[in-house]
Short mmCIF file of C-alpha atoms in Angstrom, two decimals:
data_model
loop_
_atom_site.label_atom_id
_atom_site.label_comp_id
_atom_site.label_asym_id
_atom_site.label_seq_id
_atom_site.Cartn_x
_atom_site.Cartn_y
_atom_site.Cartn_z
CA VAL P 1 -63.17 -33.90 -102.44
CA LEU P 2 -65.54 -36.17 -104.34
CA GLY P 3 -64.11 -35.07 -107.69
CA ALA P 4 -60.55 -35.70 -106.51
CA ILE P 5 -61.39 -39.14 -105.17
CA LEU P 6 -63.21 -40.11 -108.37
CA SER P 7 -60.23 -38.95 -110.41
CA LEU P 8 -57.85 -41.01 -108.29
CA LEU P 9 -60.19 -43.99 -108.54
CA GLY P 10 -60.31 -43.70 -112.33
CA LEU P 11 -56.52 -43.53 -112.54
CA LEU P 12 -56.16 -46.48 -110.18
CA ILE P 13 -58.63 -48.61 -112.14
CA GLY P 14 -56.88 -47.77 -115.42
CA PHE P 15 -53.46 -48.58 -113.95
CA VAL P 16 -54.60 -51.89 -112.45
CA LEU P 17 -56.41 -52.84 -115.65
CA SER P 18 -53.26 -52.26 -117.71
CA ILE P 19 -51.29 -54.50 -115.31
CA SER P 20 -53.83 -57.31 -115.62
CA ILE P 21 -53.93 -57.00 -119.43
CA ASN P 22 -50.13 -57.17 -119.60
CA GLY P 23 -50.21 -60.36 -117.54
CA TYR P 24 -52.87 -61.81 -119.83
CA ASN P 25 -50.80 -60.96 -122.91
CA ASP P 26 -47.74 -62.60 -121.33
CA ARG P 27 -49.72 -65.81 -120.78
CA GLN P 28 -50.87 -65.75 -124.39
CA LYS P 29 -47.27 -65.36 -125.57
CA THR P 30 -46.12 -68.31 -123.46
CA GLU P 31 -48.85 -70.49 -125.00
CA GLU P 32 -47.73 -69.47 -128.48
CA ASN P 33 -44.09 -70.09 -127.55
CA GLU P 34 -44.92 -73.57 -126.28
CA MET P 35 -46.57 -74.40 -129.59
CA LEU P 36 -43.44 -73.33 -131.49
CA VAL P 37 -41.13 -75.28 -129.19
CA ILE P 38 -43.22 -78.46 -129.35
CA SER P 39 -43.44 -78.17 -133.13
CA ALA P 40 -39.64 -77.88 -133.33
CA ALA P 41 -39.27 -80.90 -131.02
CA PHE P 42 -41.45 -82.98 -133.35
CA GLN P 43 -39.24 -81.99 -136.28
CA ARG P 44 -35.99 -82.79 -134.46
CA THR P 45 -37.39 -86.13 -133.32
CA GLN P 46 -37.32 -87.29 -136.94
CA LEU P 47 -33.52 -87.34 -136.63
CA LEU P 48 -33.64 -90.20 -134.12
CA ASP P 49 -33.27 -93.81 -135.16
CA SER P 50 -36.16 -96.23 -134.89
CA PRO P 51 -37.56 -97.43 -132.52
CA GLN P 52 -36.44 -94.46 -130.43
CA LYS P 53 -38.15 -92.11 -132.86
CA GLU P 54 -41.52 -93.85 -132.48
CA LYS P 55 -41.21 -93.84 -128.70
CA ALA P 56 -40.26 -90.15 -128.64
CA GLU P 57 -43.14 -89.21 -130.95
CA LYS P 58 -45.60 -90.99 -128.68
CA LEU P 59 -44.21 -89.15 -125.66
CA LEU P 60 -44.42 -85.84 -127.51
CA HIS P 61 -48.08 -86.44 -128.32
CA GLU P 62 -48.72 -87.19 -124.65
CA TYR P 63 -46.75 -84.09 -123.68
CA LEU P 64 -48.80 -81.96 -126.08
CA ASP P 65 -52.05 -83.34 -124.62
CA ALA P 66 -50.80 -82.57 -121.11
CA ARG P 67 -49.99 -78.98 -122.04
CA ILE P 68 -53.43 -78.53 -123.63
CA GLU P 69 -55.08 -79.84 -120.47
CA PHE P 70 -52.92 -77.50 -118.40
CA PHE P 71 -54.33 -74.47 -120.21
CA ASN P 72 -57.87 -75.87 -120.09
CA ALA P 73 -57.76 -76.66 -116.37
CA ASP P 74 -59.98 -74.44 -114.22
CA SER P 75 -58.24 -74.89 -110.87
CA LEU P 76 -54.73 -74.52 -109.51
CA LEU P 77 -54.74 -78.15 -108.36
CA GLU P 78 -55.45 -79.40 -111.88
CA ASN P 79 -52.80 -77.03 -113.25
CA LYS P 80 -50.26 -78.52 -110.86
CA GLU P 81 -51.19 -82.11 -111.77
CA TRP P 82 -50.87 -81.49 -115.51
CA ARG P 83 -47.64 -79.57 -115.01
CA ILE P 84 -46.17 -82.56 -113.16
CA THR P 85 -47.38 -84.90 -115.91
CA SER P 86 -45.80 -82.80 -118.65
CA THR P 87 -42.56 -82.59 -116.66
CA GLU P 88 -42.43 -86.38 -116.43
CA LYS P 89 -42.96 -86.71 -120.19
CA GLN P 90 -40.25 -84.16 -120.84
CA LYS P 91 -37.84 -86.08 -118.59
CA GLN P 92 -38.53 -89.30 -120.48
CA LEU P 93 -37.84 -87.52 -123.76
CA TRP P 94 -34.62 -86.14 -122.35
CA ASP P 95 -33.51 -89.63 -121.27
CA ILE P 96 -34.11 -90.96 -124.79
CA ALA P 97 -31.99 -88.19 -126.32
CA VAL P 98 -29.25 -88.60 -123.70
CA ASN P 99 -28.98 -92.35 -124.32
CA GLU P 100 -28.85 -91.72 -128.06
CA ALA P 101 -26.13 -89.11 -127.56
CA ARG P 102 -24.04 -91.49 -125.48
CA GLU P 103 -24.23 -94.20 -128.13
CA THR P 104 -23.67 -91.97 -131.16
CA PRO P 105 -22.45 -88.51 -130.11
CA ASN P 106 -22.80 -86.05 -132.99
CA PRO P 107 -24.15 -82.55 -133.71
CA VAL P 108 -27.45 -83.99 -134.92
CA ILE P 109 -28.24 -85.55 -131.55
CA SER P 110 -27.13 -82.33 -129.86
CA SER P 111 -29.87 -80.48 -131.73
CA VAL P 112 -32.41 -83.02 -130.47
CA LEU P 113 -31.18 -82.51 -126.91
CA ALA P 114 -31.48 -78.75 -127.33
CA SER P 115 -35.07 -79.04 -128.57
CA TYR P 116 -36.07 -81.21 -125.60
CA SER P 117 -34.36 -78.79 -123.25
CA ASP P 118 -36.43 -75.99 -124.78
CA LEU P 119 -39.57 -77.92 -123.82
CA TYR P 120 -38.67 -77.59 -120.16
CA LEU P 121 -37.68 -73.93 -120.47
CA SER P 122 -40.91 -72.98 -122.25
CA GLN P 123 -42.96 -74.83 -119.65
CA GLU P 124 -41.20 -73.03 -116.81
CA LYS P 125 -41.82 -69.66 -118.49
CA THR P 126 -45.51 -70.51 -118.60
CA THR P 127 -45.47 -71.53 -114.94
CA VAL P 128 -43.83 -68.23 -113.97
CA SER P 129 -46.46 -66.22 -115.86
CA TRP P 130 -49.30 -68.35 -114.44
CA ARG P 131 -49.91 -66.23 -111.35
CA ASP P 132 -51.94 -63.24 -110.28
CA GLN P 133 -50.35 -59.98 -111.41
CA ILE P 134 -52.13 -57.67 -108.96
CA PRO P 135 -51.01 -57.81 -105.29
CA LYS P 136 -53.63 -58.11 -102.57
CA ILE P 137 -52.71 -54.69 -101.14
CA VAL P 138 -53.60 -53.11 -104.50
CA TRP P 139 -56.97 -54.89 -104.46
CA ALA P 140 -57.57 -53.59 -100.93
CA LEU P 141 -56.71 -50.03 -101.99
CA LEU P 142 -58.93 -50.30 -105.06
CA ILE P 143 -61.92 -51.55 -103.05
CA PHE P 144 -61.34 -48.87 -100.39
CA PHE P 145 -61.44 -46.08 -102.97
CA ALA P 146 -64.55 -47.58 -104.57
CA VAL P 147 -66.40 -47.79 -101.24
CA VAL P 148 -65.42 -44.25 -100.19
CA SER P 149 -66.47 -42.85 -103.56
CA ASN P 150 -69.90 -44.45 -103.34
CA ILE P 151 -70.39 -43.24 -99.75
CA LEU P 152 -69.54 -39.67 -100.74
CA ILE P 153 -71.86 -39.78 -103.76
CA GLY P 154 -74.68 -41.08 -101.60
CA TYR P 155 -73.99 -38.40 -99.00
CA ASN P 156 -74.03 -35.59 -101.57
CA ALA P 157 -77.19 -36.90 -103.25
CA ARG P 158 -79.20 -37.59 -100.09
CA GLN P 159 -81.33 -34.47 -100.59
CA GLU P 160 -81.77 -34.83 -104.34
CA GLN P 161 -84.97 -36.76 -105.01
CA LYS P 162 -84.30 -37.15 -108.74
CA MET P 163 -80.91 -38.80 -108.20
CA ASN P 164 -82.16 -41.93 -106.44
CA LEU P 165 -81.64 -44.06 -109.54
CA MET P 166 -78.59 -42.19 -110.80
CA ILE P 167 -76.56 -43.03 -107.72
CA LEU P 168 -76.77 -46.69 -108.76
CA VAL P 169 -74.83 -46.06 -111.96
CA LEU P 170 -71.40 -45.61 -110.35
CA PRO P 171 -71.62 -48.70 -108.12
CA PHE P 172 -72.64 -50.77 -111.13
CA LEU P 173 -69.77 -49.45 -113.26
CA MET P 174 -67.27 -49.97 -110.45
CA ALA P 175 -68.47 -53.52 -109.84
CA LEU P 176 -68.24 -54.24 -113.57
CA SER P 177 -64.72 -52.79 -113.73
CA LEU P 178 -63.53 -54.86 -110.76
CA PHE P 179 -65.14 -57.97 -112.23
CA ILE P 180 -63.36 -57.52 -115.58
CA ILE P 181 -60.03 -56.84 -113.87
CA SER P 182 -60.34 -59.94 -111.68
CA GLU P 183 -61.35 -62.10 -114.66
CA ILE P 184 -58.34 -60.98 -116.69
CA ASP P 185 -55.89 -61.14 -113.80
CA VAL P 186 -56.67 -64.63 -112.46
CA PRO P 187 -55.06 -67.22 -114.78
CA GLY P 188 -56.88 -70.33 -115.90
CA LYS P 189 -60.23 -69.52 -114.33
CA GLY P 190 -63.33 -67.48 -115.03
CA VAL P 191 -64.91 -66.18 -118.20
CA ILE P 192 -61.77 -64.49 -119.57
CA HIS P 193 -58.78 -66.83 -119.72
CA VAL P 194 -56.06 -67.98 -122.08
CA THR P 195 -57.17 -70.87 -124.29
CA PRO P 196 -54.68 -73.25 -125.99
CA ASP P 197 -55.74 -72.36 -129.53
CA ASP P 198 -52.22 -72.64 -130.93
CA LEU P 199 -51.59 -75.98 -129.24
CA LEU P 200 -54.92 -77.34 -130.48
CA SER P 201 -54.05 -76.15 -133.98
CA LEU P 202 -50.72 -77.99 -133.75
CA LYS P 203 -52.49 -81.14 -132.60
CA ASP P 204 -54.88 -80.98 -135.56
CA THR P 205 -51.95 -80.44 -137.94
CA LEU P 206 -50.09 -83.45 -136.56
CA ALA P 207 -53.21 -85.58 -136.79
CA HIS P 208 -53.66 -84.51 -140.43
CA ILE P 209 -50.03 -85.37 -141.24
CA ALA P 210 -50.34 -88.77 -139.57
CA LYS P 211 -53.55 -89.47 -141.50
CA ASN P 212 -51.87 -88.66 -144.81
CA LYS P 213 -48.96 -90.97 -143.98
CA ASN P 214 -51.33 -93.85 -143.33
#
């Protein structure tokens, strides 16, 4: 019975770990996608006429900062606040492009509109992926199996004097496994989380370009 339960527990931990890793990889991909979309928006903004171009570039820099803070935030409340801020910046950018399109409708302005629309779509994809991947019922089942396994090991080893220290190995490994799974699964918090490395790299690149222009 103990061997069967330990086997099921191992399979369950492996399955749950793969789910959490897939969710983590999805969040990394959304961060990379946001960097590409924002970079494209900066390029398309150059097609606007001054002073609309300068205003749009300023908004894009503020939008980029908001997205970086979103990924750096360590609470759901901060995530929500930065998501609202970035949505407001995206709406202002959209209004600039719409007004430009009404005044001078042409394929060039349409490409600018498309790039600003992609900002919203990429942000929403990130928001969708920014949630726990493992349901609470799975956590309950995982903890139940872990507790039962440790009880059975303790019961079988109660008469073995030399196994007093060995019975601590499995609880430690189980606790470590659950800790790693929870750290990977919960977005934006804990030791293991997605960092905005690509967005920060884009910010540094833009700062370098602006410095060379000046």
